[in-house]
Coordinates of C-alpha atoms in Angstrom, one line a residue:
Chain A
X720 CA 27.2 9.9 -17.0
X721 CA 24.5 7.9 -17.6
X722 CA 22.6 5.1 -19.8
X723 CA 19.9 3.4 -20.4
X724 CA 19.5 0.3 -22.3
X725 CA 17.2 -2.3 -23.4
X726 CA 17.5 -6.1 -22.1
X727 CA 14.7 -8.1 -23.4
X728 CA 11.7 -6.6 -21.5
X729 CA 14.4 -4.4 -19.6
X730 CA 15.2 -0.9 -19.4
X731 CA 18.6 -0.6 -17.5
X732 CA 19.3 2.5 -16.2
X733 CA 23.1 2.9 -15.4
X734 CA 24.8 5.8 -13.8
X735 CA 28.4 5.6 -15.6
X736 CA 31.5 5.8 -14.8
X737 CA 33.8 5.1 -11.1
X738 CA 33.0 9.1 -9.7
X739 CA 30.2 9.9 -6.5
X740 CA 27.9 10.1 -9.7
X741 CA 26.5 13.4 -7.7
X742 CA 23.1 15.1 -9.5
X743 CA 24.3 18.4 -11.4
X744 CA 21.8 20.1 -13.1
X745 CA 22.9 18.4 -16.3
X746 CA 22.8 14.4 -14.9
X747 CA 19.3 15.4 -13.3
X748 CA 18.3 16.4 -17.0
X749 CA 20.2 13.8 -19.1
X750 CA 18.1 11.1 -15.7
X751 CA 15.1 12.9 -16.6
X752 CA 15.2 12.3 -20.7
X753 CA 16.1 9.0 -20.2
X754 CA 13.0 7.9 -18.4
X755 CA 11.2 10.0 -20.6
X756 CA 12.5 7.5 -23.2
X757 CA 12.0 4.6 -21.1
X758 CA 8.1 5.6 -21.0
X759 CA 8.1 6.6 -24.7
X760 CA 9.0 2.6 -25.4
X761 CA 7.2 1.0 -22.6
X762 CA 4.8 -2.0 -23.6
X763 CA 3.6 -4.7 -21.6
X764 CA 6.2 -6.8 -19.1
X765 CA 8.1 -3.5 -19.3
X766 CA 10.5 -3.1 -16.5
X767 CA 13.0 -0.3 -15.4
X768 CA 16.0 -1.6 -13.4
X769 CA 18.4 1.7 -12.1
X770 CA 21.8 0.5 -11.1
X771 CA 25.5 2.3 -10.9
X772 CA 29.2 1.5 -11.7
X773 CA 32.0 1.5 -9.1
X774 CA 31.8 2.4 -5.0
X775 CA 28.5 4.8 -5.5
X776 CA 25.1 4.5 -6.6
X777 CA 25.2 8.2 -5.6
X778 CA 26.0 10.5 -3.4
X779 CA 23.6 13.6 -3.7
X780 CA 23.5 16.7 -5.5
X781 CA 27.0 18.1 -6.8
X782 CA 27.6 20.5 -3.7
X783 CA 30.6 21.5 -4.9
X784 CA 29.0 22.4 -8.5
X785 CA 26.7 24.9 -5.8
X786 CA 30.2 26.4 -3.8
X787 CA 31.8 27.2 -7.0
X788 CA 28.7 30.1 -7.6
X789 CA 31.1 32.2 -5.1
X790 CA 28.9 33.5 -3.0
X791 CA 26.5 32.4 -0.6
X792 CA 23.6 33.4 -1.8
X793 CA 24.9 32.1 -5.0
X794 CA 25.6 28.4 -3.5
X795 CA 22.0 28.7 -1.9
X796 CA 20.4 29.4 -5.5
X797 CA 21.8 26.4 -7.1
X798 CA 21.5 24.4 -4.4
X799 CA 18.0 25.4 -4.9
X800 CA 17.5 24.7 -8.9
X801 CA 19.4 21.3 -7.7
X802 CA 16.5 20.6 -5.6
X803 CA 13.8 21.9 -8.1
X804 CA 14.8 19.8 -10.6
X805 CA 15.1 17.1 -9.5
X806 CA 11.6 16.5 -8.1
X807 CA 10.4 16.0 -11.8
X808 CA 12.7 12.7 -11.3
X809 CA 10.8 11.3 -8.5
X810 CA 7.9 12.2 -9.9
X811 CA 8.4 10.5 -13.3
X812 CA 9.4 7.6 -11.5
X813 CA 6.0 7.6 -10.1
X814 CA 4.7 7.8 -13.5
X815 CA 6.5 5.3 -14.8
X816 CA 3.9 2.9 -16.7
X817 CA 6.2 -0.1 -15.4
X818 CA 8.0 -1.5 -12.2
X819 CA 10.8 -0.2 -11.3
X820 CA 13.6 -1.7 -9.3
X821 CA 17.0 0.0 -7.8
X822 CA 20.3 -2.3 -7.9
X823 CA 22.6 -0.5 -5.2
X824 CA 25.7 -1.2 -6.4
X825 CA 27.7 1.1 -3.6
X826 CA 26.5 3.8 -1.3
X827 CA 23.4 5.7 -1.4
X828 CA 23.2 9.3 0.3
X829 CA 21.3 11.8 0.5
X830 CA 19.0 12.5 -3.1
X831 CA 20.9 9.8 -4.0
X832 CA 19.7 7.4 -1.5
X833 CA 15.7 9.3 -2.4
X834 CA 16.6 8.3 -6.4
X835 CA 16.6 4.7 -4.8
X836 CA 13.2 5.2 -2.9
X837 CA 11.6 6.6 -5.6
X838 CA 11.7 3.0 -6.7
X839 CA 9.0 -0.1 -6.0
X840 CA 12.0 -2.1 -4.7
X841 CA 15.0 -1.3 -3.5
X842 CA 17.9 -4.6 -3.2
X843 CA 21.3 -3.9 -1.3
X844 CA 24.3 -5.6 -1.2
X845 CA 25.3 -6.8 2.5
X846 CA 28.9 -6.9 2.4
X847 CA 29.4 -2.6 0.9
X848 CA 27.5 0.5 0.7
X849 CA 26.3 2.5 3.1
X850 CA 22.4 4.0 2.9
X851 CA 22.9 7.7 4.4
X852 CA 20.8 10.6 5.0
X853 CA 23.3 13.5 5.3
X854 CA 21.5 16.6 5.4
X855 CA 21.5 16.5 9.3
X856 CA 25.0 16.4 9.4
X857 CA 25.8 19.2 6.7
X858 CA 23.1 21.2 7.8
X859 CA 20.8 21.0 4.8
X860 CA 17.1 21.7 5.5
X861 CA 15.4 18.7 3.8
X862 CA 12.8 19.5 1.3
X863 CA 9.5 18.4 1.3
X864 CA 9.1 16.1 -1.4
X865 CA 12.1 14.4 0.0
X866 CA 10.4 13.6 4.0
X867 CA 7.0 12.9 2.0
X868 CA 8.8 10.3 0.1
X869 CA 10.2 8.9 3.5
X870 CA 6.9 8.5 4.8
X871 CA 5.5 6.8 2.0
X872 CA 8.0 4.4 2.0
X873 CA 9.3 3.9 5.3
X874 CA 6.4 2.9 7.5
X875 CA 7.5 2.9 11.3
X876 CA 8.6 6.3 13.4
X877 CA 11.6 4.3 14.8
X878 CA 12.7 3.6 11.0
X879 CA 12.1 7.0 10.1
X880 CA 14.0 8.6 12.9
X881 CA 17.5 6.1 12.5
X882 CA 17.2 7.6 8.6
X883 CA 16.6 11.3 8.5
X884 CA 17.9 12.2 12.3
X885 CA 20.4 10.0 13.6
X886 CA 23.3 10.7 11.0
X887 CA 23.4 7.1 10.9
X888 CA 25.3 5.4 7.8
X889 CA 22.9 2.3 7.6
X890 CA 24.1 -1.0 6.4
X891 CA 22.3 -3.9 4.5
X892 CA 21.5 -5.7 7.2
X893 CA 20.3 -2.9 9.0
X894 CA 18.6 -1.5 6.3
X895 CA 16.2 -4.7 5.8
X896 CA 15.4 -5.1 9.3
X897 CA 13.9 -1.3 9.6
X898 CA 12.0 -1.9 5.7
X899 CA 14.5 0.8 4.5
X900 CA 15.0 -2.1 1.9
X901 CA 13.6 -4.6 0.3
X902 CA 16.6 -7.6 0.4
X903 CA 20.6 -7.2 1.1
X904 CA 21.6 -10.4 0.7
X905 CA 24.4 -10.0 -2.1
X906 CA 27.8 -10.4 -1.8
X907 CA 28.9 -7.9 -4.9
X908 CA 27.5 -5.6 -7.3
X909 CA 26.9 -8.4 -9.8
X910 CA 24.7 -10.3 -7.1
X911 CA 22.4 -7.1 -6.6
X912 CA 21.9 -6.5 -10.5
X913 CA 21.6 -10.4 -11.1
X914 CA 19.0 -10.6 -8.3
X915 CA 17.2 -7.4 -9.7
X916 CA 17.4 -9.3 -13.1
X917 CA 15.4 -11.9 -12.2
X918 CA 13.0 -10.2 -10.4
X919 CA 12.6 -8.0 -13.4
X920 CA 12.0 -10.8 -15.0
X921 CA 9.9 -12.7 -13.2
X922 CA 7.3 -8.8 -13.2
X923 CA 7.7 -8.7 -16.9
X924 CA 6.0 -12.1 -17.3
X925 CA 3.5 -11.1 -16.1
X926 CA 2.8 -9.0 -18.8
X927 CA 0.9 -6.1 -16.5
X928 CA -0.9 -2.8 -18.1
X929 CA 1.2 -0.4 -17.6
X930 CA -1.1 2.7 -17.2
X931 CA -3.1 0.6 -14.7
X932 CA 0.2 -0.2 -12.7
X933 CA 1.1 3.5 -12.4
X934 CA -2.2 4.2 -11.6
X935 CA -2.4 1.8 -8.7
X936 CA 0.9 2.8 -7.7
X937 CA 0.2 6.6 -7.4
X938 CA -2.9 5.8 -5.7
X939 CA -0.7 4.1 -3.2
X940 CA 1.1 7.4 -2.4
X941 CA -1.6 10.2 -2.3
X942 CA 0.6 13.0 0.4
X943 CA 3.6 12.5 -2.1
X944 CA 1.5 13.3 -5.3
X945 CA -0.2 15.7 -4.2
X946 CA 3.3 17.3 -3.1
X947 CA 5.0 16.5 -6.4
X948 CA 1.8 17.9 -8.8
X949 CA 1.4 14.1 -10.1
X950 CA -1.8 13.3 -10.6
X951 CA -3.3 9.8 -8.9
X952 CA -5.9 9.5 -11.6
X953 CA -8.0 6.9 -9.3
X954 CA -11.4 6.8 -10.4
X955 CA -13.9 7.6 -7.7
X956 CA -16.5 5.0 -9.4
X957 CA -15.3 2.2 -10.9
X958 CA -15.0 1.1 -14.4
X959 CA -16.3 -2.2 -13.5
Chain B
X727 CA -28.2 -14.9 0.7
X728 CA -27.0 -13.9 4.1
X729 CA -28.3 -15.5 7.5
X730 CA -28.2 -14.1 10.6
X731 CA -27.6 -15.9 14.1
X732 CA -27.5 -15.2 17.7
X733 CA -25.4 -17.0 20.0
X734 CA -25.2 -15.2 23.6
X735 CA -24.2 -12.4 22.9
X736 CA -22.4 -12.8 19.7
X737 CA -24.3 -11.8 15.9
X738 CA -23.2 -14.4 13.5
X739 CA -23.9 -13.4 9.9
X740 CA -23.4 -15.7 7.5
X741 CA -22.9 -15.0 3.8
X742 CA -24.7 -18.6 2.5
X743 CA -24.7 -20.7 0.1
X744 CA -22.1 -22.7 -2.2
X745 CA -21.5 -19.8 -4.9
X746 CA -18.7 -16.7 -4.7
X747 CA -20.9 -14.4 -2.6
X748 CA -20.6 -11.5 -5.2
X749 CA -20.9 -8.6 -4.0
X750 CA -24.6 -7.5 -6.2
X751 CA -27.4 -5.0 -5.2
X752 CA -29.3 -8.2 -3.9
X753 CA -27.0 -9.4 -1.2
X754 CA -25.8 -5.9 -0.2
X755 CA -29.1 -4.8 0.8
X756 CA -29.4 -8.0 2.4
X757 CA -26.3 -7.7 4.5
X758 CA -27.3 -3.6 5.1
X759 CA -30.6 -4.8 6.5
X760 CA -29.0 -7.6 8.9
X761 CA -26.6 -5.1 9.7
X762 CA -29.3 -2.4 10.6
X763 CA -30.9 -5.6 12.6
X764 CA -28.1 -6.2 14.5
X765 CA -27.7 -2.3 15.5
X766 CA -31.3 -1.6 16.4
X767 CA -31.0 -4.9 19.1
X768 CA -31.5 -4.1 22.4
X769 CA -28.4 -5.9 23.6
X770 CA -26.1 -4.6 20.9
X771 CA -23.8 -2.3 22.9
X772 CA -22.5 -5.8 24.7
X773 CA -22.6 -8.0 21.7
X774 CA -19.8 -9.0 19.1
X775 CA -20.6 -9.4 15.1
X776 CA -19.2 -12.2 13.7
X777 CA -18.7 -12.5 9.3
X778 CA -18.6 -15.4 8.3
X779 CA -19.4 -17.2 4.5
X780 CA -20.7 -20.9 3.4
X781 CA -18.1 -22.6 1.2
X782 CA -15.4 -21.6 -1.2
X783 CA -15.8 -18.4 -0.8
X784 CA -15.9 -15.1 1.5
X785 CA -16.5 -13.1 -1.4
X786 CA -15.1 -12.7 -4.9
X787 CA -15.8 -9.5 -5.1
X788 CA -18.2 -6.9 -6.9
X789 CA -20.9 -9.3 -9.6
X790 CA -18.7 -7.8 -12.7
X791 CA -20.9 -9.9 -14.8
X792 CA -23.5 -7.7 -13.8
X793 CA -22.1 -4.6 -14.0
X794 CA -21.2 -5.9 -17.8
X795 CA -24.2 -6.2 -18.9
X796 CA -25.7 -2.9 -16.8
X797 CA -22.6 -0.4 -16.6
X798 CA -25.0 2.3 -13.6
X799 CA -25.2 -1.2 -11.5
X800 CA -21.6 -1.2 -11.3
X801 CA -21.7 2.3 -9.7
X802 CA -25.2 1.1 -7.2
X803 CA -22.9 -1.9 -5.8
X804 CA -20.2 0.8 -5.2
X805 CA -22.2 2.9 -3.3
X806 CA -23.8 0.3 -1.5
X807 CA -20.8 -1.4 -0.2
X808 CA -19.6 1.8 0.7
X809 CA -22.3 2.4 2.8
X810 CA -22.0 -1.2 4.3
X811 CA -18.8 -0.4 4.8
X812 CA -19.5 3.0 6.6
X813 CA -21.9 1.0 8.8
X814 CA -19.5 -1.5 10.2
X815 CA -17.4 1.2 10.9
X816 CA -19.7 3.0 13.0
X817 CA -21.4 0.0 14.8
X818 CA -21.7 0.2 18.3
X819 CA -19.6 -3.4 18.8
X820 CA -16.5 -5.3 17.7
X821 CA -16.6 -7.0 14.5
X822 CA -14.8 -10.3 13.3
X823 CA -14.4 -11.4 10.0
X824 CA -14.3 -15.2 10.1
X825 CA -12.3 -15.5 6.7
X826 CA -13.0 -19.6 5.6
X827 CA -12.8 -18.8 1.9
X828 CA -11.4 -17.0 -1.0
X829 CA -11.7 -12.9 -0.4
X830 CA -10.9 -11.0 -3.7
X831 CA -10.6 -7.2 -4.3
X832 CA -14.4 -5.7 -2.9
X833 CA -14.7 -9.1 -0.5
X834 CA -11.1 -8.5 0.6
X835 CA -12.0 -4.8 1.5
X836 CA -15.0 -6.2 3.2
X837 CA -13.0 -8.7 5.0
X838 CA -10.8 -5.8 6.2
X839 CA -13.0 -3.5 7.0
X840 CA -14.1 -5.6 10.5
X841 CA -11.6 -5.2 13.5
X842 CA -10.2 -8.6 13.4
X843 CA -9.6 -10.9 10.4
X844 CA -9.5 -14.4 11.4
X845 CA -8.7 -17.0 8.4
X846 CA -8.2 -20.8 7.6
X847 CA -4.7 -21.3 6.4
X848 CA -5.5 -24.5 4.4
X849 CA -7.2 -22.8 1.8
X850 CA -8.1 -19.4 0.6
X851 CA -6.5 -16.5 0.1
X852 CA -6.6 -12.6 0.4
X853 CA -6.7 -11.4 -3.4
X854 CA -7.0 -7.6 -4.5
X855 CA -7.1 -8.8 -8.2
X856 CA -7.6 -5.4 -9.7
X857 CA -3.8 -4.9 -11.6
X858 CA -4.5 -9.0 -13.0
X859 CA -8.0 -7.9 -14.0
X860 CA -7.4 -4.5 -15.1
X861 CA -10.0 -3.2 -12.8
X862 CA -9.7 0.4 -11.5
X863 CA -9.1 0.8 -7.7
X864 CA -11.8 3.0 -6.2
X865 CA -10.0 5.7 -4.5
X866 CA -11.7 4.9 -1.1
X867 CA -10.5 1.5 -1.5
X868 CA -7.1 2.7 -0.8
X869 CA -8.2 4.4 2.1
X870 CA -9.3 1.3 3.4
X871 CA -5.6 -0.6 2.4
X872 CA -4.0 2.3 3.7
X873 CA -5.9 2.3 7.6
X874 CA -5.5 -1.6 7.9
X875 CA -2.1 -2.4 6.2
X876 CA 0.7 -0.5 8.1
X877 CA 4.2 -1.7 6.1
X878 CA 4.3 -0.2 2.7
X879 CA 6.1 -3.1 1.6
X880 CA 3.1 -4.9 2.0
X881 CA 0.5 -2.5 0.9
X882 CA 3.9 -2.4 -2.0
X883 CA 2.8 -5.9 -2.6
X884 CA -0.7 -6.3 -2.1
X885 CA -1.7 -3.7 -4.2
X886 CA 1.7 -3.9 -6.9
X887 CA 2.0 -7.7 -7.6
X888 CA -1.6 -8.6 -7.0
X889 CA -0.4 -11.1 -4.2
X890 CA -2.2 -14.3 -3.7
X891 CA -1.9 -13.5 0.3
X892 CA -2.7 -16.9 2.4
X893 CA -3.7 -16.8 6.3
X894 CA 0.2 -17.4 7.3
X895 CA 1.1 -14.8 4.9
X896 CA -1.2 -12.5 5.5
X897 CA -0.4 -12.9 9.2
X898 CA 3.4 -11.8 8.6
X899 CA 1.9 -8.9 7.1
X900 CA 0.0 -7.6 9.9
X901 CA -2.9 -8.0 7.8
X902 CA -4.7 -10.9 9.4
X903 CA -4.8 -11.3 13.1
X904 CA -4.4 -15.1 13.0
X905 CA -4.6 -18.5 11.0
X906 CA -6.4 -21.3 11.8
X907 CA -6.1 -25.2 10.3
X908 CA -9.7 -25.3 9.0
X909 CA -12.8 -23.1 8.0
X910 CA -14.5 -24.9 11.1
X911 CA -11.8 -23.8 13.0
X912 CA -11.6 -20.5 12.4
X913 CA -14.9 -19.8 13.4
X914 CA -14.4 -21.7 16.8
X915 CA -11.8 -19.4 17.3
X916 CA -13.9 -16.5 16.2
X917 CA -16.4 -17.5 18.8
X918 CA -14.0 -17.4 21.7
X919 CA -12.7 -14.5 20.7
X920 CA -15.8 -13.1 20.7
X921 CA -16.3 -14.8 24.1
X922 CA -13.7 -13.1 25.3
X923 CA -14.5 -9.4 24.3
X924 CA -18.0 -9.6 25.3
X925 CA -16.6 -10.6 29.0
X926 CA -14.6 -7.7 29.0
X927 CA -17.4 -5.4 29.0
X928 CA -17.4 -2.2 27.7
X929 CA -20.0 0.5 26.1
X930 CA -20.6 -0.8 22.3
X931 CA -21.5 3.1 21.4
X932 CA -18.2 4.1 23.1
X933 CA -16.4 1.3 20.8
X934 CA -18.1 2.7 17.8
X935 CA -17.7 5.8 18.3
X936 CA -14.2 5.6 19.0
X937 CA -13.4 3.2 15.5
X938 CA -15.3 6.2 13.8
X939 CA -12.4 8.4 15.1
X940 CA -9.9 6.0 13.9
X941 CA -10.8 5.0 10.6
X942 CA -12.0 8.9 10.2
X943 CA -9.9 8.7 6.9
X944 CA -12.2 6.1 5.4
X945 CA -15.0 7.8 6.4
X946 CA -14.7 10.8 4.6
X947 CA -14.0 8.9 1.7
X948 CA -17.0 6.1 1.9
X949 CA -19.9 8.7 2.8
X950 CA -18.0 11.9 2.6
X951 CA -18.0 12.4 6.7
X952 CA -17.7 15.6 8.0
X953 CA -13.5 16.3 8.6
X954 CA -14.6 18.2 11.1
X955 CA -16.1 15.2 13.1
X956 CA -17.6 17.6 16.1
X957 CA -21.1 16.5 15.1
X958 CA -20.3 13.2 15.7
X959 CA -18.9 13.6 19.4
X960 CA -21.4 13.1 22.3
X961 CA -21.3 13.1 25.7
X962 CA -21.1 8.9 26.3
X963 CA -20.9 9.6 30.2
X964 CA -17.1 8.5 30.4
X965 CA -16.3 7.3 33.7
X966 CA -13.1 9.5 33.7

């Protein structure tokens, strides 16, 4: 379901195989152990790029996984532990002592399309794949951690709105212009993880203190932190 | 050090000399006191302060060298350019920064910390050094990136690749006003700007009092400002 391997300086995160790859409790822990490895080996010019096979990057949480409980209240409790879980994702992804970049291969919805903003960029491919808040469509109530993460992100109320209220299924193109993303200029899933390659690159050679970029980073998102229990360790004085 | 001049109605301080302009005790206290000059004016509700610098440099930032040898300086420059920069928040006229040199990491948050950033595009750039140098990012400097730089992408990039940000640059990311062909320039341009306001007219207290409210935020992080704010509201005789 998903792997992560070493490319030089670069840790590539792949979610496997041609399904929705949706987040069961089981991907959102085998997600979680992998960047825990990713950190584990992180040295200088380390670089996490988080890519997919086939039509999806991903679609969400496994909602059928939740219906199968057989009972409301049942479907509501996974649904629940889905949502749970998987904030320690976005939160390591804060952590992470290294840039992190997502390839979307396909179509990004819902905490599938929030595994991509949890990233410090985010490349598209302009000719497929859709970016695609559902929960106002299905009815889910969005969680916290999720809107926080919007906010930190996405910087203009218009932006904002087209993502988490209008239902819209947002485009490359589209996506750029409201700084949903970062570039959708490729023509094929190649071009997105080639592009993403070189910008990898091109932050590993720079050869950056990890701890000091996550720092930074984290200090860049202080509502979301605070939200997710991840502690922005900026100093108040200075180490000169 | 720093010089002060008065043209009509417009403050020009200027931080002098051919060096970096680091940011040490000495030329704090010297820009505090011009500062507190300028305030305690008679005409300084109708007057416009404009920062400008001699040479290569606006200012490279804090005197690490300094702080090397004495680590307690490095925490007496911090609290004096948070003071400063409290002070230009709460002074009763508009403020310019003239940018005709090189502003790195404590000199670019001094740069920003004025209502508008005017800068030569021929040389010089916006620098926050701190992930190259391995420097820690004061917490209330991020107050300060986060009230002045709106996209996240930028702040994104600013803060996360340590961007060498030129005038034209800086002016596509809505962190400098506008960009000008030469230092001399620049401060022309700061001058009619300055013009300008001052013919406008206006109560300088009101102004002050009302940049206090916006940059509230930074305040509470720079001198710990009361959240509550009431003590700083006063009856200014609106003519509502």
């Amino acid at each position: 379901m998903c792997t992560l391997e070493k490319r030089g300086d670069l840790f590539l995160l792949t979610l496997t195989g041609d399904g929705e790859h949706r987040f069961h409790p089981d991907t959102i822990a085998t997600i979680l152990s992998l960047l825990d490895q990713a950190k584990s080996q992180s040295k200088r010019g380390s670089v996490l790029i988080t890519t997919g096979h086939g039509k999806f990057f991903s679609n969400g949480f496994d909602l059928a996984w939740a219906q199968t409980a057989g009972s409301k209240t049942g479907a509501a409790n996974r649904l629940h532990q889905m949502v749970e879980s998987f904030k320690p994702v976005v939160a390591a992804l804060l952590d992470l002592p290294m840039p992190t970049i997502a390839a979307l291969n396909g179509h990004a919805a819902a905490a599938g399309l929030i595994l991509a903003l949890s990233h410090d960029y985010v490349f598209m491919r302009k000719d497929r794949g859709v970016l695609y808040m559902s929960e106002v469509d299905i009815g889910l109530s969005m969680p916290e951690y999720f809107s926080a993460l919007v906010r930190a992100k996405i910087g203009t109320s218009a932006a904002r709105r087209e993502l988490l209220l209008s239902g819209k299924k947002i485009r490359g193109e589209e996506a750029v212009g409201l700084g949903i993303v970062d570039t959708a200029a490729y023509d094929s899933a190649e071009g997105v993880v080639e592009a993403t390659v070189r910008l990898g690159e091109k932050l590993a050679g720079k050869k950056w203190s990890g701890e000091v970029y996550a720092s930074i980073r984290k200090s860049l998102y202080p509502e979301l932190c605070g939200i997710l229990g991840v502690e922005a360790r900026v100093f108040a004085t200075p180490k000169l | 050090m720093c010089s002060l001049e008065k043209r009509g109605r417009l403050f020009i301080l200027k931080l002098t000399g051919d060096g970096e302009h680091r940011l040490n005790p000495t030329l704090l206290d010297s820009i505090r006191s011009t500062i507190n000059k300028i305030r305690s004016d008679q005409s300084s509700s109708q007057s416009v302060l404009i920062t400008t610098s001699d040479g290569k440099f606006f200012s490279n930032g804090y005197d690490l060298a300094l702080a090397e040898t004495n680590p307690s300086l490095s925490v007496l420059m911090d609290v004096k350019l948070r003071s400063l920069v409290a002070d230009l928040i709460s002074l009763p006229m508009p403020t310019i920064a003239a940018v005709t040199g090189h502003a790195s990491a404590a000199g670019c948050i001094l740069a920003m910390s004025h209502d508008y950033v005017l800068m030569r595009s021929d040389r010089g750039f916006l620098y926050m050094s701190e992930l190259n140098i391995e420097l820690k990012v004061p917490a209330w400097f991020m107050a300060v990136i986060r009230a002045k730089i709106g996209s996240p992408a930028a702040r994104r990039d600013v803060m996360l690749t340590a961007a060498k940000v030129t005038a034209e640059k800086g002016v596509e990311m809505g962190i400098v006003d506008s960009a000008y062909g030469s230092a001399a320039e620049t401060v022309e341009a700061a001058v009619r700007l300055g013009e300008e306001i001052v013919m406008r007219g206006g109560d300088g207290h009101v102004y002050g009092k009302m940049r206090e409210t916006l940059f509230r935020e930074v305040l509470v992080h720079t001198i710990g400002f009361d959240e509550t704010g009431s003590s700083g509201v006063r009856n200014t005789g609106s003519k509502l």
